[in-house]
Amino acid sequence: MDGASGGLGSGDNAPTTEALFVALGPGVTALSHPLLYVKLLIQHEEGFPSRRDRAGLQQGSSNKDDMKTSLKKVVKETSYEMMIQCVSRMLADPLPVISMRCMVQFVRREAKYSGVLSSIGKIFKEEGLLGFFVGLIPPLLGDVVFLWGCNLLAHFINAYLVDDSFSQALAIRSYAKFVMGIAVSMLTYPFLLVGDLMAVNNCGLQLGSPPTPQCSNPGFTVGST
């Protein structure tokens, strides 16, 4: 084809056409850049979480995963705490036995146990070494039930029931163990009660002795001596 029949870009107009395309290309790109940028921002906000949102989601997911996988840690810490509590209970049990008997004897105005040292000697003489640990098993079981119940309930509540999106999630988690401690302590109170009754049972005090045939009601009555 000759120059007269040629299309756009042919003949003498070819350099001018090429120069026009070269000039229009960067110009259109520069003019459309703000629109493309706004479009990109809109897509970013609608379709993808922001950097701050991604960090918050990752942190929330990480915290929840950590709590859900921390059951092994809770079991380990509770086991250690249980051993410490049991040892402490066994070492300190003679003092609650003595204090309980001193309080019970006050009801009938008895004076069998007059002091710590004399009470220790009297209990050892009458009941032997085991006399200091009367009623130990029920409160010991109560301590075990309390520790496991309180720690496990608090863990499951914090891990599965409290959502990270809730505004008061941190406050709820901080008080979960405290509230569970109150609830579980009411369930374990019978263990302590049985232990106190065993500590004064058949110890030589009137309220700890079985009723006699002459008195069908051995309990304390107003005006009795």
Short mmCIF file of C-alpha atoms in Angstrom, two decimals:
data_model
loop_
_atom_site.label_atom_id
_atom_site.label_comp_id
_atom_site.label_asym_id
_atom_site.label_seq_id
_atom_site.Cartn_x
_atom_site.Cartn_y
_atom_site.Cartn_z
CA MET A 1 0.00 0.00 0.00
CA ASP A 2 1.23 3.51 -0.86
CA GLY A 3 1.26 6.56 1.38
CA ALA A 4 -2.07 7.90 0.05
CA SER A 5 -3.99 4.81 1.00
CA GLY A 6 -2.17 4.15 4.28
CA GLY A 7 -3.96 4.23 7.62
CA LEU A 8 -3.16 6.04 10.83
CA GLY A 9 0.54 6.30 11.40
CA SER A 10 1.48 5.87 7.75
CA GLY A 11 3.29 8.29 5.46
CA ASP A 12 4.35 11.73 6.59
CA ASN A 13 1.99 11.77 9.57
CA ALA A 14 3.65 8.75 11.24
CA PRO A 15 6.15 10.73 13.38
CA THR A 16 3.44 13.13 14.49
CA THR A 17 1.09 10.28 15.47
CA GLU A 18 3.79 8.46 17.41
CA ALA A 19 4.69 11.62 19.26
CA LEU A 20 1.02 12.16 20.12
CA PHE A 21 0.70 8.66 21.60
CA VAL A 22 3.91 9.10 23.57
CA ALA A 23 2.58 12.35 25.04
CA LEU A 24 -0.95 11.07 25.77
CA GLY A 25 0.20 7.91 27.53
CA PRO A 26 1.91 9.53 30.58
CA GLY A 27 -0.71 12.26 30.63
CA VAL A 28 -3.63 9.85 30.93
CA THR A 29 -1.75 7.86 33.55
CA ALA A 30 -1.06 10.99 35.58
CA LEU A 31 -4.65 12.21 35.36
CA SER A 32 -6.16 8.85 36.25
CA HIS A 33 -3.77 8.12 39.12
CA PRO A 34 -5.86 9.88 41.82
CA LEU A 35 -8.96 7.94 40.73
CA LEU A 36 -7.11 4.65 40.77
CA TYR A 37 -5.66 5.49 44.16
CA VAL A 38 -9.10 6.26 45.62
CA LYS A 39 -10.46 3.05 44.10
CA LEU A 40 -7.60 1.08 45.64
CA LEU A 41 -8.27 2.61 49.07
CA ILE A 42 -11.98 1.79 48.84
CA GLN A 43 -11.22 -1.81 47.89
CA HIS A 44 -8.68 -2.01 50.68
CA GLU A 45 -11.17 -0.81 53.31
CA GLU A 46 -14.05 -2.95 52.05
CA GLY A 47 -12.33 -6.15 51.07
CA PHE A 48 -9.32 -6.34 53.39
CA PRO A 49 -8.78 -5.49 57.06
CA SER A 50 -6.50 -2.58 57.77
CA ARG A 51 -3.06 -3.07 59.24
CA ARG A 52 -4.38 -2.16 62.70
CA ASP A 53 -7.37 -4.47 62.27
CA ARG A 54 -5.14 -7.32 61.12
CA ALA A 55 -2.92 -6.81 64.15
CA GLY A 56 -5.95 -6.82 66.46
CA LEU A 57 -7.40 -9.94 64.85
CA GLN A 58 -4.09 -11.74 65.00
CA GLN A 59 -3.59 -10.78 68.64
CA GLY A 60 -7.16 -11.78 69.61
CA SER A 61 -6.86 -15.08 67.78
CA SER A 62 -3.47 -15.70 69.34
CA ASN A 63 -4.76 -14.94 72.85
CA LYS A 64 -7.75 -17.23 72.42
CA ASP A 65 -5.62 -20.02 71.01
CA ASP A 66 -3.21 -19.61 73.90
CA MET A 67 -6.04 -19.92 76.43
CA LYS A 68 -7.55 -22.92 74.67
CA THR A 69 -4.21 -24.70 74.57
CA SER A 70 -3.22 -23.73 78.12
CA LEU A 71 -5.25 -26.51 79.77
CA LYS A 72 -2.08 -28.52 80.22
CA LYS A 73 -0.50 -25.55 81.99
CA VAL A 74 -3.54 -25.15 84.25
CA VAL A 75 -3.41 -28.84 85.17
CA LYS A 76 0.30 -28.63 85.94
CA GLU A 77 -0.04 -25.53 88.09
CA THR A 78 -3.09 -26.90 89.91
CA SER A 79 -1.27 -30.17 90.66
CA TYR A 80 1.64 -28.26 92.12
CA GLU A 81 -0.67 -26.00 94.11
CA MET A 82 -2.58 -29.05 95.37
CA MET A 83 0.61 -30.68 96.70
CA ILE A 84 1.62 -27.49 98.50
CA GLN A 85 -1.86 -27.12 99.99
CA CYS A 86 -1.98 -30.74 101.17
CA VAL A 87 1.41 -30.50 102.84
CA SER A 88 0.45 -27.22 104.49
CA ARG A 89 -2.84 -28.69 105.70
CA MET A 90 -1.13 -31.72 107.24
CA LEU A 91 1.55 -29.66 108.97
CA ALA A 92 -0.93 -27.15 110.36
CA ASP A 93 -3.72 -29.58 111.28
CA PRO A 94 -2.79 -29.91 114.99
CA LEU A 95 -3.50 -26.22 115.55
CA PRO A 96 -7.08 -26.34 114.19
CA VAL A 97 -7.75 -29.44 116.31
CA ILE A 98 -6.60 -27.68 119.47
CA SER A 99 -8.45 -24.45 118.66
CA MET A 100 -11.68 -26.31 117.86
CA ARG A 101 -11.61 -28.22 121.15
CA CYS A 102 -10.87 -25.06 123.13
CA MET A 103 -13.87 -23.35 121.55
CA VAL A 104 -16.17 -26.32 122.14
CA GLN A 105 -15.22 -26.67 125.80
CA PHE A 106 -16.18 -23.03 126.36
CA VAL A 107 -19.85 -23.92 125.77
CA ARG A 108 -20.00 -26.15 128.87
CA ARG A 109 -17.47 -24.08 130.80
CA GLU A 110 -14.96 -26.95 130.81
CA ALA A 111 -11.22 -26.47 131.32
CA LYS A 112 -9.65 -29.59 129.87
CA TYR A 113 -7.54 -27.68 127.36
CA SER A 114 -5.98 -24.64 129.00
CA GLY A 115 -3.15 -23.73 126.63
CA VAL A 116 -1.27 -24.74 123.52
CA LEU A 117 1.56 -26.62 125.23
CA SER A 118 -0.66 -28.31 127.81
CA SER A 119 -3.16 -29.21 125.08
CA ILE A 120 -0.41 -30.78 122.98
CA GLY A 121 0.74 -32.86 125.95
CA LYS A 122 -2.81 -33.93 126.81
CA ILE A 123 -3.71 -34.95 123.26
CA PHE A 124 -0.47 -36.88 122.81
CA LYS A 125 -0.94 -38.65 126.14
CA GLU A 126 -4.57 -39.64 125.53
CA GLU A 127 -4.69 -40.22 121.78
CA GLY A 128 -1.11 -40.51 120.61
CA LEU A 129 0.34 -38.87 117.52
CA LEU A 130 -2.75 -39.58 115.44
CA GLY A 131 -4.79 -37.47 117.83
CA PHE A 132 -3.34 -34.33 116.25
CA PHE A 133 -4.70 -35.35 112.83
CA VAL A 134 -8.25 -36.27 113.76
CA GLY A 135 -10.61 -34.99 111.08
CA LEU A 136 -7.82 -34.33 108.59
CA ILE A 137 -9.19 -36.26 105.59
CA PRO A 138 -12.46 -34.35 104.97
CA PRO A 139 -10.91 -30.84 104.81
CA LEU A 140 -8.03 -32.28 102.79
CA LEU A 141 -10.50 -33.59 100.22
CA GLY A 142 -12.29 -30.25 100.36
CA ASP A 143 -9.06 -28.44 99.49
CA VAL A 144 -8.48 -30.73 96.51
CA VAL A 145 -12.02 -30.29 95.21
CA PHE A 146 -11.81 -26.52 95.72
CA LEU A 147 -8.54 -26.11 93.84
CA TRP A 148 -9.47 -28.23 90.85
CA GLY A 149 -13.01 -26.93 90.63
CA CYS A 150 -12.03 -23.28 90.91
CA ASN A 151 -9.10 -23.39 88.49
CA LEU A 152 -10.77 -25.53 85.82
CA LEU A 153 -14.05 -23.60 85.87
CA ALA A 154 -12.22 -20.29 85.61
CA HIS A 155 -10.11 -21.62 82.74
CA PHE A 156 -13.08 -22.88 80.71
CA ILE A 157 -15.03 -19.67 81.30
CA ASN A 158 -12.12 -17.49 80.18
CA ALA A 159 -11.27 -19.67 77.19
CA TYR A 160 -14.69 -20.55 75.79
CA LEU A 161 -17.37 -18.25 77.21
CA VAL A 162 -15.69 -14.83 77.23
CA ASP A 163 -15.36 -13.37 73.73
CA ASP A 164 -12.41 -11.10 72.98
CA SER A 165 -14.72 -8.67 71.16
CA PHE A 166 -16.57 -7.94 74.39
CA SER A 167 -15.46 -4.64 75.88
CA GLN A 168 -15.36 -5.98 79.45
CA ALA A 169 -13.61 -9.24 78.55
CA LEU A 170 -10.43 -8.38 80.48
CA ALA A 171 -12.36 -7.44 83.63
CA ILE A 172 -14.47 -10.60 83.46
CA ARG A 173 -11.40 -12.78 83.10
CA SER A 174 -9.70 -11.10 86.06
CA TYR A 175 -12.69 -11.77 88.34
CA ALA A 176 -13.63 -15.21 87.01
CA LYS A 177 -11.40 -17.13 89.39
CA PHE A 178 -12.50 -15.04 92.36
CA VAL A 179 -16.19 -15.64 91.65
CA MET A 180 -15.61 -19.34 91.01
CA GLY A 181 -13.77 -19.53 94.33
CA ILE A 182 -16.83 -18.23 96.17
CA ALA A 183 -19.14 -20.64 94.35
CA VAL A 184 -16.94 -23.70 94.86
CA SER A 185 -16.29 -22.84 98.52
CA MET A 186 -20.01 -23.20 99.22
CA LEU A 187 -19.91 -26.69 97.74
CA THR A 188 -16.86 -27.71 99.79
CA TYR A 189 -18.16 -26.32 103.10
CA PRO A 190 -19.57 -29.74 104.18
CA PHE A 191 -16.04 -31.16 104.07
CA LEU A 192 -14.87 -28.55 106.59
CA LEU A 193 -17.92 -29.12 108.77
CA VAL A 194 -17.34 -32.87 108.95
CA GLY A 195 -13.69 -32.28 109.77
CA ASP A 196 -14.59 -29.97 112.67
CA LEU A 197 -17.07 -32.48 114.07
CA MET A 198 -14.51 -35.28 113.86
CA ALA A 199 -11.94 -33.11 115.65
CA VAL A 200 -14.08 -32.92 118.81
CA ASN A 201 -15.76 -36.33 118.60
CA ASN A 202 -14.99 -38.54 121.64
CA CYS A 203 -12.27 -36.21 122.89
CA GLY A 204 -13.53 -36.18 126.48
CA LEU A 205 -15.61 -33.03 126.21
CA GLN A 206 -19.33 -33.10 126.89
CA LEU A 207 -20.38 -31.82 123.48
CA GLY A 208 -18.10 -34.36 121.83
CA SER A 209 -19.43 -37.34 123.78
CA PRO A 210 -22.47 -39.49 122.95
CA PRO A 211 -25.65 -38.72 124.91
CA THR A 212 -26.17 -40.51 128.23
CA PRO A 213 -29.45 -42.28 129.09
CA GLN A 214 -30.26 -39.60 131.64
CA CYS A 215 -29.97 -36.81 129.07
CA SER A 216 -31.45 -37.47 125.68
CA ASN A 217 -30.43 -34.04 124.40
CA PRO A 218 -26.72 -33.42 125.01
CA GLY A 219 -26.76 -30.07 123.25
CA PHE A 220 -26.38 -26.77 125.03
CA THR A 221 -29.54 -25.28 126.50
CA VAL A 222 -30.08 -21.82 127.93
CA GLY A 223 -29.59 -21.76 131.67
CA SER A 224 -27.74 -25.08 131.87
CA THR A 225 -24.62 -25.37 133.95
#
